[in-house]
Coordinates of C-alpha atoms in Angstrom, one line a residue:
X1 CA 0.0 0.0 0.0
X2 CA 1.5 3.9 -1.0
X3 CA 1.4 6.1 2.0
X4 CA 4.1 8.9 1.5
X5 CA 6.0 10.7 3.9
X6 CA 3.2 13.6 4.6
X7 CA 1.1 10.7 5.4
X8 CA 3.7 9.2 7.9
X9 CA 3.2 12.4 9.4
X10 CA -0.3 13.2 9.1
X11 CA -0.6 10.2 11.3
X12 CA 2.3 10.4 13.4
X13 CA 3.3 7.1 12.7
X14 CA 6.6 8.7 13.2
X15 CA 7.2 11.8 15.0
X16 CA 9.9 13.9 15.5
X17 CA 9.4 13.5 19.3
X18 CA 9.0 9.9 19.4
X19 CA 6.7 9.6 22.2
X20 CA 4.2 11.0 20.3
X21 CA 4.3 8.1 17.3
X22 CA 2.5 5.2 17.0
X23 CA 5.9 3.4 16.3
X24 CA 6.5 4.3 20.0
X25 CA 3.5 3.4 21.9
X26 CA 3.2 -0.1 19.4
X27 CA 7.3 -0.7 20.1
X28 CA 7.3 -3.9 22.6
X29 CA 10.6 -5.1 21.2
X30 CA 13.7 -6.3 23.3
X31 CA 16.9 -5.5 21.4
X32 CA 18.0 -2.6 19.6
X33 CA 17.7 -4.7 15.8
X34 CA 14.4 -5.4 16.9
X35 CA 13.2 -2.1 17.0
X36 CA 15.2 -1.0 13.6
X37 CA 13.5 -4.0 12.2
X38 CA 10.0 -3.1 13.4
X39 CA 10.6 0.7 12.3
X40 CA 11.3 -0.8 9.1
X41 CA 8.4 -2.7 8.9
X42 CA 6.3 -0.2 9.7
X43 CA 7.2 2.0 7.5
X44 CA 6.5 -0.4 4.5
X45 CA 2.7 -1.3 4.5
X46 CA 2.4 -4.1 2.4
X47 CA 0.0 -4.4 -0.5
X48 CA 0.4 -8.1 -1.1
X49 CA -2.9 -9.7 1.1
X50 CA -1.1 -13.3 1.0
X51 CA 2.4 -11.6 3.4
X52 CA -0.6 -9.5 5.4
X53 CA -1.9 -13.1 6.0
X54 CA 0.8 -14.2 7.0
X55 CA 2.1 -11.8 9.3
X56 CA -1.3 -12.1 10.9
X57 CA -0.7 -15.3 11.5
X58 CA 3.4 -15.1 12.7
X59 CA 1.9 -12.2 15.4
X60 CA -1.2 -15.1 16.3
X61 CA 1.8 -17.7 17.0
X62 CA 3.8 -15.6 19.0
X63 CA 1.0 -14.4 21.4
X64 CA -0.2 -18.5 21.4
X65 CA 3.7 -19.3 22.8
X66 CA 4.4 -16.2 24.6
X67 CA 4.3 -17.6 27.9
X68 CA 7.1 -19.8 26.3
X69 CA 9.3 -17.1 24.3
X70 CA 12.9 -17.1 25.4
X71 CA 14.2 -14.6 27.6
X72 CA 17.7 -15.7 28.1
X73 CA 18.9 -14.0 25.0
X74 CA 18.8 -9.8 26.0
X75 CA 19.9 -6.8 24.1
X76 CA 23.3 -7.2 25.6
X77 CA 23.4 -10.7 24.5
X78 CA 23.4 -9.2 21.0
X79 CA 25.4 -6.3 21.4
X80 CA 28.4 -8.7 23.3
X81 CA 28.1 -10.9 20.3
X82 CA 28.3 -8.2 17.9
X83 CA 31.5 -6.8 19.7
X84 CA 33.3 -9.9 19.6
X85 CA 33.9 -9.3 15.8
X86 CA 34.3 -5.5 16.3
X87 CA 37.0 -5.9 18.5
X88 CA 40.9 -6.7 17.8
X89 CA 42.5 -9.3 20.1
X90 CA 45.6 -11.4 20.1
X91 CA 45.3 -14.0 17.8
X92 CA 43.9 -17.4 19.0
X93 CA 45.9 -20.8 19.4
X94 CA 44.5 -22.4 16.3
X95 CA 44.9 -25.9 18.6
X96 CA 44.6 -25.0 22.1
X97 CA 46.0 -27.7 23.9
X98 CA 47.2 -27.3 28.1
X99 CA 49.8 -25.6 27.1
X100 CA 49.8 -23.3 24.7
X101 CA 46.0 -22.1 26.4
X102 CA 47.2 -21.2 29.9
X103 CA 50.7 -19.9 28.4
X104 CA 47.8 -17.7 25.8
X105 CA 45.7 -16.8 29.2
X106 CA 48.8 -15.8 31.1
X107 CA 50.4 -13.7 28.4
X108 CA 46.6 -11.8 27.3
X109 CA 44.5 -11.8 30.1
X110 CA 42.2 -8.5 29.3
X111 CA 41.8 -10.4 25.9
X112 CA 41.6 -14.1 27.1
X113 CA 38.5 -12.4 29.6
X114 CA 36.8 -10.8 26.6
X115 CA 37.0 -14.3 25.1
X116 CA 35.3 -16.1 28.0
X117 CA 32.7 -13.4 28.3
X118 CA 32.1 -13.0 24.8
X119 CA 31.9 -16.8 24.5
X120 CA 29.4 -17.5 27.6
X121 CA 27.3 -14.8 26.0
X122 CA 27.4 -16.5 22.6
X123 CA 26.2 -19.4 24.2
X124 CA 23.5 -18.0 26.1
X125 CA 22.4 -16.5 21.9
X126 CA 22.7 -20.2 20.9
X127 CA 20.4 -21.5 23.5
X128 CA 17.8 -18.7 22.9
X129 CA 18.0 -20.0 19.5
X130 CA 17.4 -23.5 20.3
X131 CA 14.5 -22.7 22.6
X132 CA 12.8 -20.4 19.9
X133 CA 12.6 -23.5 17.3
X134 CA 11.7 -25.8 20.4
X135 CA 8.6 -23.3 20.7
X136 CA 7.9 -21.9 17.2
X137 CA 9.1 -24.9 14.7
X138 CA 6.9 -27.3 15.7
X139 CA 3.2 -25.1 15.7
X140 CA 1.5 -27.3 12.9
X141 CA 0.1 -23.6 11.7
X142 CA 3.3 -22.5 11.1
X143 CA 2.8 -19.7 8.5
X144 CA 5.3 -19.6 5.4
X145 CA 7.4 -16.5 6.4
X146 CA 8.1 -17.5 9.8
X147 CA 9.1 -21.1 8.7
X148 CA 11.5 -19.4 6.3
X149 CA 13.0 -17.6 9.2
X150 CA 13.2 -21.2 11.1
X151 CA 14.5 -23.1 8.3
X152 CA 17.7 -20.4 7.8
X153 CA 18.3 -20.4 11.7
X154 CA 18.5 -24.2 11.0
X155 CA 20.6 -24.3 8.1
X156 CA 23.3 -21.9 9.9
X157 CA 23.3 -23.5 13.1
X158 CA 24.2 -27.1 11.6
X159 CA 27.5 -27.3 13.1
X160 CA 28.4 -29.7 15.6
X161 CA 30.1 -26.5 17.7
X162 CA 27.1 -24.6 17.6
X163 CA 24.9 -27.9 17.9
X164 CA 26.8 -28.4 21.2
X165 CA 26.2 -24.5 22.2
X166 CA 22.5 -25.1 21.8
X167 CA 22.3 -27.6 24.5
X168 CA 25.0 -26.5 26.7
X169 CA 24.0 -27.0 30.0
X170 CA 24.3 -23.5 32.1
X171 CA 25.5 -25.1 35.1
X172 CA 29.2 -26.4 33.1
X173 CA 31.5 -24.0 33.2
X174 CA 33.5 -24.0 30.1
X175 CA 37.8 -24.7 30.6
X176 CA 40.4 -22.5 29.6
X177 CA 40.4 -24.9 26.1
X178 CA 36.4 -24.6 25.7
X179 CA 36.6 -21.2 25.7
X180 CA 39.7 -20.7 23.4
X181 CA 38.1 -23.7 21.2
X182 CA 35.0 -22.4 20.7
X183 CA 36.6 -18.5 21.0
X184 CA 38.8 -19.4 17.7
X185 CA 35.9 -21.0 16.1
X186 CA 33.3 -18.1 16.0
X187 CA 36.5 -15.9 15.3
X188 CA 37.5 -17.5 12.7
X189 CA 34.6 -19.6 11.3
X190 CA 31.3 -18.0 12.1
X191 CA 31.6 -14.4 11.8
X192 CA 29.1 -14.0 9.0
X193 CA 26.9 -17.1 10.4
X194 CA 26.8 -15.3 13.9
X195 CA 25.5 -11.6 11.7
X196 CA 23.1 -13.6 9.8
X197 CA 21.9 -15.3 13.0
X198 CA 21.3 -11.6 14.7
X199 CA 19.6 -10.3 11.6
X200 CA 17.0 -12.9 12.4
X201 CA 16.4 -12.4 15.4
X202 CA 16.3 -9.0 15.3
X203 CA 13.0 -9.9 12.7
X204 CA 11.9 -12.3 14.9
X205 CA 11.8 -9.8 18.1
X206 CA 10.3 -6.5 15.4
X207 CA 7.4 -10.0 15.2
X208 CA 7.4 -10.5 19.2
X209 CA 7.1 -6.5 19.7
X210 CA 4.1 -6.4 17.1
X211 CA 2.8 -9.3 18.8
X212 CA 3.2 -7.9 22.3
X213 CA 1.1 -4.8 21.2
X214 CA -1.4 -6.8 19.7
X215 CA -1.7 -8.6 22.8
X216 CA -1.3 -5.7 25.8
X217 CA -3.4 -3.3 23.6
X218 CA -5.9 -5.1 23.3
X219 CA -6.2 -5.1 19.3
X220 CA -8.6 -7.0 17.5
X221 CA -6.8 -8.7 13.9
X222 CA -9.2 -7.2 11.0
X223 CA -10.2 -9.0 8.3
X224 CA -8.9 -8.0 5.0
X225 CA -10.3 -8.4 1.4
X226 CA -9.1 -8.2 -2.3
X227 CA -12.1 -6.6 -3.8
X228 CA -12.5 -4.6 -6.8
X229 CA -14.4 -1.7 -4.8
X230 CA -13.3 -0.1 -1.5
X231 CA -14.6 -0.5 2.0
X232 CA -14.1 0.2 5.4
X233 CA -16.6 -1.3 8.3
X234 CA -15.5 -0.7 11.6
X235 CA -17.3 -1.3 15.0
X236 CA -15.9 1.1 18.2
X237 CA -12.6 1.8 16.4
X238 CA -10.6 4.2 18.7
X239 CA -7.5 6.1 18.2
X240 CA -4.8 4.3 20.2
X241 CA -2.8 7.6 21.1
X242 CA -5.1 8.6 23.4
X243 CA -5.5 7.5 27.1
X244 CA -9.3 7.7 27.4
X245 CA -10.3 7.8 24.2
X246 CA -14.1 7.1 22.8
X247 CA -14.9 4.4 20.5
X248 CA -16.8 4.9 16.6
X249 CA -18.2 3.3 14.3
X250 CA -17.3 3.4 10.6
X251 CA -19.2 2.3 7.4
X252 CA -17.8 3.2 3.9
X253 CA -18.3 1.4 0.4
X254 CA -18.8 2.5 -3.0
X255 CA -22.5 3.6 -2.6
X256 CA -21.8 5.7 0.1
X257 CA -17.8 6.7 -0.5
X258 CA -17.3 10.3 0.6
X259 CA -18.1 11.3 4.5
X260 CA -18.7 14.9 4.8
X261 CA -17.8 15.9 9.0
X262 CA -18.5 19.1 10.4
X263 CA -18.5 20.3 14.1
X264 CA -16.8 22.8 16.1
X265 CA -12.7 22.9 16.7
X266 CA -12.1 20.3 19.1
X267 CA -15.0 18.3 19.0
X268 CA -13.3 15.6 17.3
X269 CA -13.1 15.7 13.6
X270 CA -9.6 14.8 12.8
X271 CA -8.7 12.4 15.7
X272 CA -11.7 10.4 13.7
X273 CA -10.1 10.9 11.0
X274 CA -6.4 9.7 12.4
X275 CA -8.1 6.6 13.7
X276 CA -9.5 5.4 10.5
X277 CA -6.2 6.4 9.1
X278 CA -4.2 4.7 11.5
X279 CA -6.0 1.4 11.6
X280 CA -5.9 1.1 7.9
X281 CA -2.0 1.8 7.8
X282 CA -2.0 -0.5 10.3
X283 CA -3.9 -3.2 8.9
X284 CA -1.6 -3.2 6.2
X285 CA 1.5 -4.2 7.9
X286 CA -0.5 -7.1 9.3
X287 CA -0.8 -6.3 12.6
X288 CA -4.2 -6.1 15.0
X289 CA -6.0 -2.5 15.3
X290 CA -7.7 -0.6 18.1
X291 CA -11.0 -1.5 17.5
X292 CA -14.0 -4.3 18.0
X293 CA -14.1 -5.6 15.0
X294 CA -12.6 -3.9 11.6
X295 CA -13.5 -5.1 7.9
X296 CA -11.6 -3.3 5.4
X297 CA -10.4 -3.9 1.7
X298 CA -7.1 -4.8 0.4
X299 CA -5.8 -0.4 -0.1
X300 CA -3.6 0.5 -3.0
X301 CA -3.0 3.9 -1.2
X302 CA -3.6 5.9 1.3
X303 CA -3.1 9.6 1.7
X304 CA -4.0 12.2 3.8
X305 CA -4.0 16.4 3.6
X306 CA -4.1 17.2 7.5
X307 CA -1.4 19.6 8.3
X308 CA -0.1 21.7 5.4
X309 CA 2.6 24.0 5.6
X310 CA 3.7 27.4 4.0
X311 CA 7.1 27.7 2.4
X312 CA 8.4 30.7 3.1
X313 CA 12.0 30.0 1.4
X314 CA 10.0 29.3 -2.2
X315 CA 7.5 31.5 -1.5
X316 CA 4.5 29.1 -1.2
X317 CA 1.6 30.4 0.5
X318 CA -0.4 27.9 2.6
X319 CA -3.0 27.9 0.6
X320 CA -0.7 26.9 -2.5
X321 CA 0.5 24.2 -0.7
X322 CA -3.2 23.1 -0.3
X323 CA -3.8 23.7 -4.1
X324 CA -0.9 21.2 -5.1
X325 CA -1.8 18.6 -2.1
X326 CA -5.5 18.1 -3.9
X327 CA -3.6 18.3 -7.2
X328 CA -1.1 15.1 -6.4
X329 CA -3.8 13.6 -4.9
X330 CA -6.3 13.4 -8.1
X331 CA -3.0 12.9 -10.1
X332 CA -2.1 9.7 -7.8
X333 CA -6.1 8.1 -7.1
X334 CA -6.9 8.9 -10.9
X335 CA -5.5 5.2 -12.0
X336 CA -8.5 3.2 -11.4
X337 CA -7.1 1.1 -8.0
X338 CA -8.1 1.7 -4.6
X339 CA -7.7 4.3 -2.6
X340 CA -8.4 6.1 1.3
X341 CA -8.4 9.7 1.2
X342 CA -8.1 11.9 4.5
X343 CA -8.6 15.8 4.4
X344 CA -8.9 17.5 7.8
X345 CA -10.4 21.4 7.0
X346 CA -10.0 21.9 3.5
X347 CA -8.4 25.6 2.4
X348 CA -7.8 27.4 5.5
X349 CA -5.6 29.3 3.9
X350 CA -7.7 31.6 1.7
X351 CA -11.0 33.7 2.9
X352 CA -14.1 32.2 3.4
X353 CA -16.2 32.8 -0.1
X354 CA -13.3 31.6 -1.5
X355 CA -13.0 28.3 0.2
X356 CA -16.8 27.9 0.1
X357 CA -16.6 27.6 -3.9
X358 CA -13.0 25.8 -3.9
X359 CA -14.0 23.3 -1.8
X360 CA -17.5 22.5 -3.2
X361 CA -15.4 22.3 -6.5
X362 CA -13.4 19.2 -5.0
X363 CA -16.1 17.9 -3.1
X364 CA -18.1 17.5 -6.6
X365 CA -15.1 16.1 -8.3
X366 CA -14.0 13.7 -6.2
X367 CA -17.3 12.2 -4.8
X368 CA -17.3 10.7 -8.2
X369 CA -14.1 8.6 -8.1
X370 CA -16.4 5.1 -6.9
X371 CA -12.5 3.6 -6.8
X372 CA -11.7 5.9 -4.0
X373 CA -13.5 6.3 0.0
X374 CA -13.0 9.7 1.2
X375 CA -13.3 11.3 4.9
X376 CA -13.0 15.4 4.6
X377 CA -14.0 17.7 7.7
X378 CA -14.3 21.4 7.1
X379 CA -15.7 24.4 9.1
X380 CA -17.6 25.4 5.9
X381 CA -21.0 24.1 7.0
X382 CA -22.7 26.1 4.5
X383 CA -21.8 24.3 1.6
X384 CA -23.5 20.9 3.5
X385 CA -27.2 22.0 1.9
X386 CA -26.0 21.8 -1.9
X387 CA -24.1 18.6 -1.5
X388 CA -27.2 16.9 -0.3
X389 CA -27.9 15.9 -4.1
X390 CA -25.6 13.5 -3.9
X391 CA -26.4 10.3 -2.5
X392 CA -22.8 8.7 -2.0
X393 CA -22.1 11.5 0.4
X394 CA -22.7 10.7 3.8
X395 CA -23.1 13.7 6.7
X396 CA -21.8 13.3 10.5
X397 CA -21.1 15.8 13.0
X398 CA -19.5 15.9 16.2
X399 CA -21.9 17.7 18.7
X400 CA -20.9 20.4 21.0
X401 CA -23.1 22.4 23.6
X402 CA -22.9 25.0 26.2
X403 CA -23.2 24.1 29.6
X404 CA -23.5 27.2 32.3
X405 CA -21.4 29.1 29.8
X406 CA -18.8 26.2 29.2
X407 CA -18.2 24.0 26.3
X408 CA -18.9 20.3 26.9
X409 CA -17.5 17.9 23.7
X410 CA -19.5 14.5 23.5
X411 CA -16.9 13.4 20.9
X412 CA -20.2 11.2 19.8
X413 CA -20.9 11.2 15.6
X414 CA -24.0 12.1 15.1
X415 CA -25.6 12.1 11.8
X416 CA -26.6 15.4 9.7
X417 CA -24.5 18.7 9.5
X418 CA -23.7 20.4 12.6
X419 CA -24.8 24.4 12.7
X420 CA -22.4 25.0 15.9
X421 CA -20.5 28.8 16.3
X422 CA -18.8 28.8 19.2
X423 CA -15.5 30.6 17.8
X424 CA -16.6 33.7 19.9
X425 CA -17.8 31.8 23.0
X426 CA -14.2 30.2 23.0
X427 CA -12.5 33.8 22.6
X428 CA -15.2 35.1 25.3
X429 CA -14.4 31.8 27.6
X430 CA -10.3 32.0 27.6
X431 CA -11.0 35.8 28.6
X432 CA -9.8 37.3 25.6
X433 CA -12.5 39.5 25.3
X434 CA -12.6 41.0 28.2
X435 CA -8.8 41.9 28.3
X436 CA -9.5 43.2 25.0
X437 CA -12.2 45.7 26.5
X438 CA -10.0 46.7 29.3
X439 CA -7.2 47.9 26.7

């Protein structure tokens, strides 16, 4: 599935304060690969529905064994094992026999202790290895990607040395020859074995961390379909950013394609619109999303026009900017595949008459694209009677009253077009008006 970088942003799937992503608040991995992996995977939504599948079904596993998943092998399991090849040392007796290994631990001892460190650690990475095929390889629903991952753990660890690593009992205490034996071995031998091996389990722990927020979220895994029109039917979908947030439902399809939201600023128009937007996205990558139950079909694309930005350097206005957002975006949807449009408050940036007639312009234009589901808030509720015509077009509002002169937000979707002004209540209620008056 496209999304490009604005979208990334639109949705703070990435932030540049990363508490505030969903990469953050979905990232339950363990190691430091783990995480790069998972960023990585997140930022490629897949648009193959076979690898969504399957992913699905690698996160299901995990959470089935979790109570099982190895914990012996930490992030400084990795890092130690990584260093170990980083790191110049003496060269290694080649045979170490009584001799020649206490004369090499007498003459190096700084590097004959890295050895034995780096080597009990390297164990401890073998066993967490042996304990993740005794737990994954033999689920009978063992989905084709992970089984790939198993079978090239398996293929690399088929070395006696490393056979013997796998089962080494914890209580042995490896001799000055063990640990200059094996030491010279992975030196020498394993080096790009031993990288392999950490690649893997860096995708394995990007699986366990998607799996983890699957489980401790509380996400449901949607159900995804290759159709050859769009749709999107969610029951209490939530946005998972926020810490009490309140549940919607969603129902798009090509008969009714384009929903029209209104209501007052901070009532709740675009985090809707971020939580469709973000359980899509996430759908997509395979993973479970913050919602009851979520139907949705296989997207080509998704893109969103949420927070546009002047460029003062090439002397782009804001509005501009807005102009050539809507302009890529027919461009891009404008090739017959499917597509999730997002527009939070269509053409701020110019006065109000002119807004009215620019957006009912792209309202008219792009409620006909049946290949394409649309969800556009704006504060131009007038333009709500004329686009009544159109039957695909689907009005909600957010509702807002006044309660002993302060605003109350239900954050409920209401059907119909709200008729809220409360621009001036706000202005009245922050007590701008009144230092105003005392100027």
């Amino acid at each position: 599935m496209q999304a490009d970088k604005t979208t990334l942003s639109d949705l703070s799937i990435f932030h540049s304060e990363e508490e505030q992503s969903v990469f953050n608040h979905i990232n339950f991995t363990t190691t430091i690969g783990g995480k790069e992996w998972l960023r990585y995977l997140l930022s490629h939504p897949l648009n193959d529905l076979q690898k969504i599948n399957e992913t699905q079904q690698t996160l299901k596993l995990i959470i089935r064994h979790v109570a099982n998943w190895p914990t012996i092998v930490t992030n400084g399991t990795v890092m130690v094992v990584e260093k170990f090849y980083d790191t110049p040392i003496e060269d290694i007796p080649h045979h170490p026999n009584p001799v020649n290994a206490n004369l090499y631990r007498f003459i190096n001892p700084h590097d004959f202790s890295f050895i034995k460190y780096s080597v009990t650690h390297f164990i401890d990475f073998c066993i967490g290895f042996r304990q993740l095929l005794d737990v994954l390889d033999n689920d009978q629903e063992k989905p084709a990607l992970l089984d790939h991952l198993l079978t090239q753990v398996k293929h690399l660890t088929n070395t006696p040395i490393i056979e013997k690593m796998m089962v080494w009992d914890k209580q042995q205490k490896p001799s000055t020859i063990h640990i200059l034996t094996l030491g010279y071995y992975l030196r020498k031998n394993f080096k790009a074995q031993a990288l392999e091996l950490i690649d893997i389990f860096s995708k394995l722990d990007a699986y366990y961390g998607m799996a983890m927020a699957c489980q401790k979220l509380g996400f449901t895994f949607p159900e995804i379909q290759k159709t050859n029109t769009p749709f999107i039917q969610a029951r209490n979908l939530y946005h998972l950013l926020l810490s009490n947030p309140v549940s919607y439902n969603v129902e798009l399809n090509q008969q009714t394609n384009f929903q029209f939201l209104t209501g007052a600023n901070m009532a709740g128009k675009s985090t809707f619109i971020k939580a469709v937007g973000v359980s899509v996205y996430l759908a997509h990558i395979g993973m479970g999303v913050p919602a009851e139950s979520f139907q949705v079909s296989l997207f080509d694309g998704l893109l969103s026009n949420i927070q546009v930005e002047d460029n003062i350097s090439r002397g782009e206005s804001y509005f501009f900017n807005e102009v050539q957002r809507i302009k890529k975006t027919i461009v891009k949807i404008n090739d017959g595949r499917l597509w999730l449009i997002l527009i939070d408050e269509l053409f701020k940036g110019t006065n109000v008459q002119d807004a009215m007639k620019c957006s009912t312009a792209v309202i008219e234009g792009l409620r006909k694209m049946k290949n394409t589901l649309f969800i556009l808030s704006t504060h131009l509720y007038e333009i709500g009677e004329g686009l009544k015509q159109f039957s695909n077009i689907r009005f909600n509002y957010f509702e807002t009253h006044v309660d002993d002169g302060q605003l109350v937000f239900s954050y409920q979707l209401q059907e119909g077009i709200s008729n809220d002004r409360l621009g001036y209540l706000i202005l009245k209620r922050e007590g701008v008006v009144a230092m105003l008056e005392q100027l």
